[in-house]
Amino acid sequence: MKHKPAWALALTWVALAGCTTAPPRDQGNLCNIYRQYPRWYEDSLSMQSQFGTPPQVAMAIMKQESSFVADALPPRAYLLWVIPWGRVSQSYGYAQAQPPAWSDFKKSTGKGGSRDNFADAIRFIGWYAAGTQQQLGISKWDAYNQYLAYHEGRGGYSRGTYRAKPWLVQVARKVEQQSKTYGAQLNQCRGELESNRRSFWFF
């Protein structure tokens, strides 16, 4: 596969800075996601450097939560199964972060940014996973349990609320498998991605 020239990468980054980013075309392949959006690779590495959360874990969680839709909203609630009645929660954006958790993130890091900004959202997921490891002892590499704690909240995870939700356990297994797939893919294309990074900064 041909590598993108440095000028093409530069134009891609400029375009990303000026508009809402469309979801990746190939969401099942982390290499193709980062090829399409090189800036996301930079943001993922920055997140890992700051919080130690592997990109494949954070990206698998994000894929499950929003399918990489910047302004994703939770499903609508219905009154009597017919009348629209708001949303089931106040989750929003790439990470589907709720306002209280986002507020904690801003206080903890000193800069929260926006929930519909990829760089801020991937940092949020990395930050949350790091906090989960610190508070609950769940490895940042353990996508299965990290996702359960992310979905239920750390308190809910500690109480075992997920045990009464077989559907959620299945989703967590899906996230776990996606993380493993992403990790294997990333190992295959890391050299290419790093080469593209050097080309961009040289340009």
C-alpha positions in Angstrom: 0.0 0.0 0.0 1.3 3.5 -0.9 2.0 5.9 1.9 0.4 9.3 1.8 2.8 12.1 0.9 3.5 14.6 3.6 1.6 17.4 1.8 -1.5 15.1 1.7 -1.2 14.5 5.5 -0.9 18.2 6.1 -4.1 18.9 4.1 -5.9 16.2 6.0 -5.0 17.8 9.3 -6.0 21.2 8.2 -9.4 19.9 7.0 -9.9 18.1 10.3 -9.3 21.4 12.2 -12.0 23.2 10.3 -15.0 21.0 10.4 -16.8 18.2 12.1 -15.2 14.9 11.2 -17.3 12.2 9.5 -17.1 8.7 11.1 -14.3 6.6 9.7 -15.2 4.6 6.6 -13.7 1.3 7.9 -14.4 1.2 11.6 -13.3 -2.4 12.0 -9.7 -1.7 11.1 -7.7 0.6 13.4 -4.9 1.0 10.8 -7.4 2.3 8.2 -8.9 4.6 10.8 -5.6 6.2 11.5 -4.7 6.2 7.8 -7.9 8.2 7.1 -7.4 10.5 10.1 -3.6 10.8 11.0 -4.4 13.3 13.6 -6.4 10.7 15.6 -3.2 8.6 15.8 -1.4 11.6 17.2 -4.2 12.2 19.7 -4.2 8.5 20.7 -0.5 8.5 21.3 -0.8 11.7 23.4 -3.5 10.1 25.5 -1.4 7.0 26.0 1.6 9.1 27.0 -0.5 11.0 29.6 -2.6 8.3 31.1 -1.1 5.0 30.0 -4.3 3.6 28.4 -3.6 1.6 25.2 -5.1 3.2 22.1 -6.8 0.0 21.1 -8.7 -0.2 24.4 -9.8 3.5 24.2 -10.7 3.2 20.6 -12.7 0.0 21.1 -14.7 1.7 23.9 -15.3 4.8 21.7 -16.5 2.6 18.7 -19.0 0.9 21.0 -20.2 4.1 22.6 -20.7 6.3 19.5 -19.5 4.6 16.3 -17.1 7.6 16.1 -20.0 10.0 15.6 -18.9 13.4 17.0 -22.3 14.6 18.1 -23.8 11.2 19.0 -26.8 11.3 21.4 -28.3 8.5 23.4 -31.6 6.9 22.3 -34.8 8.7 22.9 -37.1 7.8 25.8 -40.8 7.3 25.1 -43.9 7.9 27.2 -46.3 5.0 26.8 -44.0 3.6 24.2 -45.3 6.2 21.7 -44.7 9.8 22.7 -41.1 11.1 22.5 -40.0 12.1 26.0 -36.4 13.4 25.9 -33.3 11.2 26.0 -32.5 8.3 28.2 -29.5 10.1 29.6 -27.4 13.3 29.1 -24.5 11.4 27.4 -23.1 13.1 24.4 -20.3 13.0 21.9 -17.6 10.5 20.9 -17.2 9.1 24.4 -20.8 9.4 25.4 -19.6 11.1 28.5 -22.2 12.4 31.0 -21.9 16.0 32.4 -20.9 15.0 36.0 -18.0 12.7 34.7 -16.9 15.4 32.2 -16.9 18.0 35.0 -14.7 15.7 37.1 -12.4 15.2 34.1 -12.1 19.0 33.6 -11.3 19.5 37.3 -8.8 16.7 37.4 -6.9 17.6 34.2 -7.4 21.4 34.2 -8.7 21.4 30.7 -11.8 19.6 29.6 -12.5 20.9 26.1 -15.5 19.6 24.2 -17.3 16.2 24.2 -17.6 16.4 20.4 -13.9 16.9 19.9 -12.0 13.7 19.2 -8.8 14.7 21.1 -10.7 15.7 24.2 -12.9 12.6 24.1 -10.1 10.1 23.7 -8.3 11.8 26.6 -11.5 11.5 28.7 -11.6 7.7 28.0 -7.9 7.3 28.8 -8.3 9.4 32.0 -11.3 7.4 33.1 -9.6 4.0 32.5 -6.5 5.2 34.5 -8.8 6.2 37.3 -10.6 2.9 37.2 -7.2 1.1 37.5 -6.2 3.2 40.4 -9.5 2.9 42.3 -10.6 -0.6 41.4 -7.4 -2.4 40.3 -8.7 -3.1 36.8 -5.8 -3.1 34.3 -6.0 -0.4 31.6 -5.3 -3.3 29.2 -8.4 -5.2 30.4 -11.0 -3.9 27.9 -13.8 -6.2 29.2 -13.8 -5.0 32.8 -12.8 -1.5 31.8 -15.9 -1.2 29.6 -18.2 -2.6 32.3 -16.9 0.0 34.8 -17.2 2.7 32.1 -20.8 1.8 31.3 -22.0 1.2 34.9 -19.8 3.7 36.7 -17.2 2.6 39.2 -19.7 2.4 42.0 -22.1 0.3 39.9 -19.2 -2.0 38.8 -18.2 -2.5 42.5 -21.8 -3.4 43.3 -21.9 -5.9 40.5 -24.9 -4.2 38.7 -23.7 -5.6 35.4 -24.4 -9.2 36.6 -28.1 -8.5 36.2 -27.6 -7.3 32.6 -26.6 -10.3 30.4 -26.9 -8.0 27.3 -24.2 -5.7 28.8 -21.9 -8.6 29.5 -22.2 -9.6 25.8 -21.4 -6.0 24.7 -18.4 -5.9 27.0 -17.1 -9.1 25.4 -17.6 -7.5 22.0 -15.5 -4.5 23.1 -12.9 -6.9 24.4 -12.7 -8.7 21.1 -12.6 -5.4 19.2 -9.7 -4.2 21.4 -7.8 -7.4 20.7 -8.4 -7.0 16.9 -7.4 -3.3 17.0 -4.2 -4.2 18.9 -3.2 -6.9 16.4 -3.9 -4.5 13.5 -1.9 -1.7 15.2 1.1 -4.0 15.6 1.0 -4.6 11.9 0.9 -1.0 10.7 2.7 0.9 13.5 5.8 1.3 11.4 3.9 2.8 8.6 2.1 5.2 10.9 5.3 6.3 12.5 6.9 6.8 9.1 4.0 9.0 8.2 4.4 11.0 11.4 8.0 11.7 10.6 7.1 12.7 7.1 4.6 15.2 8.3 6.8 16.8 10.9 9.7 17.1 8.4 7.3 18.8 6.0 
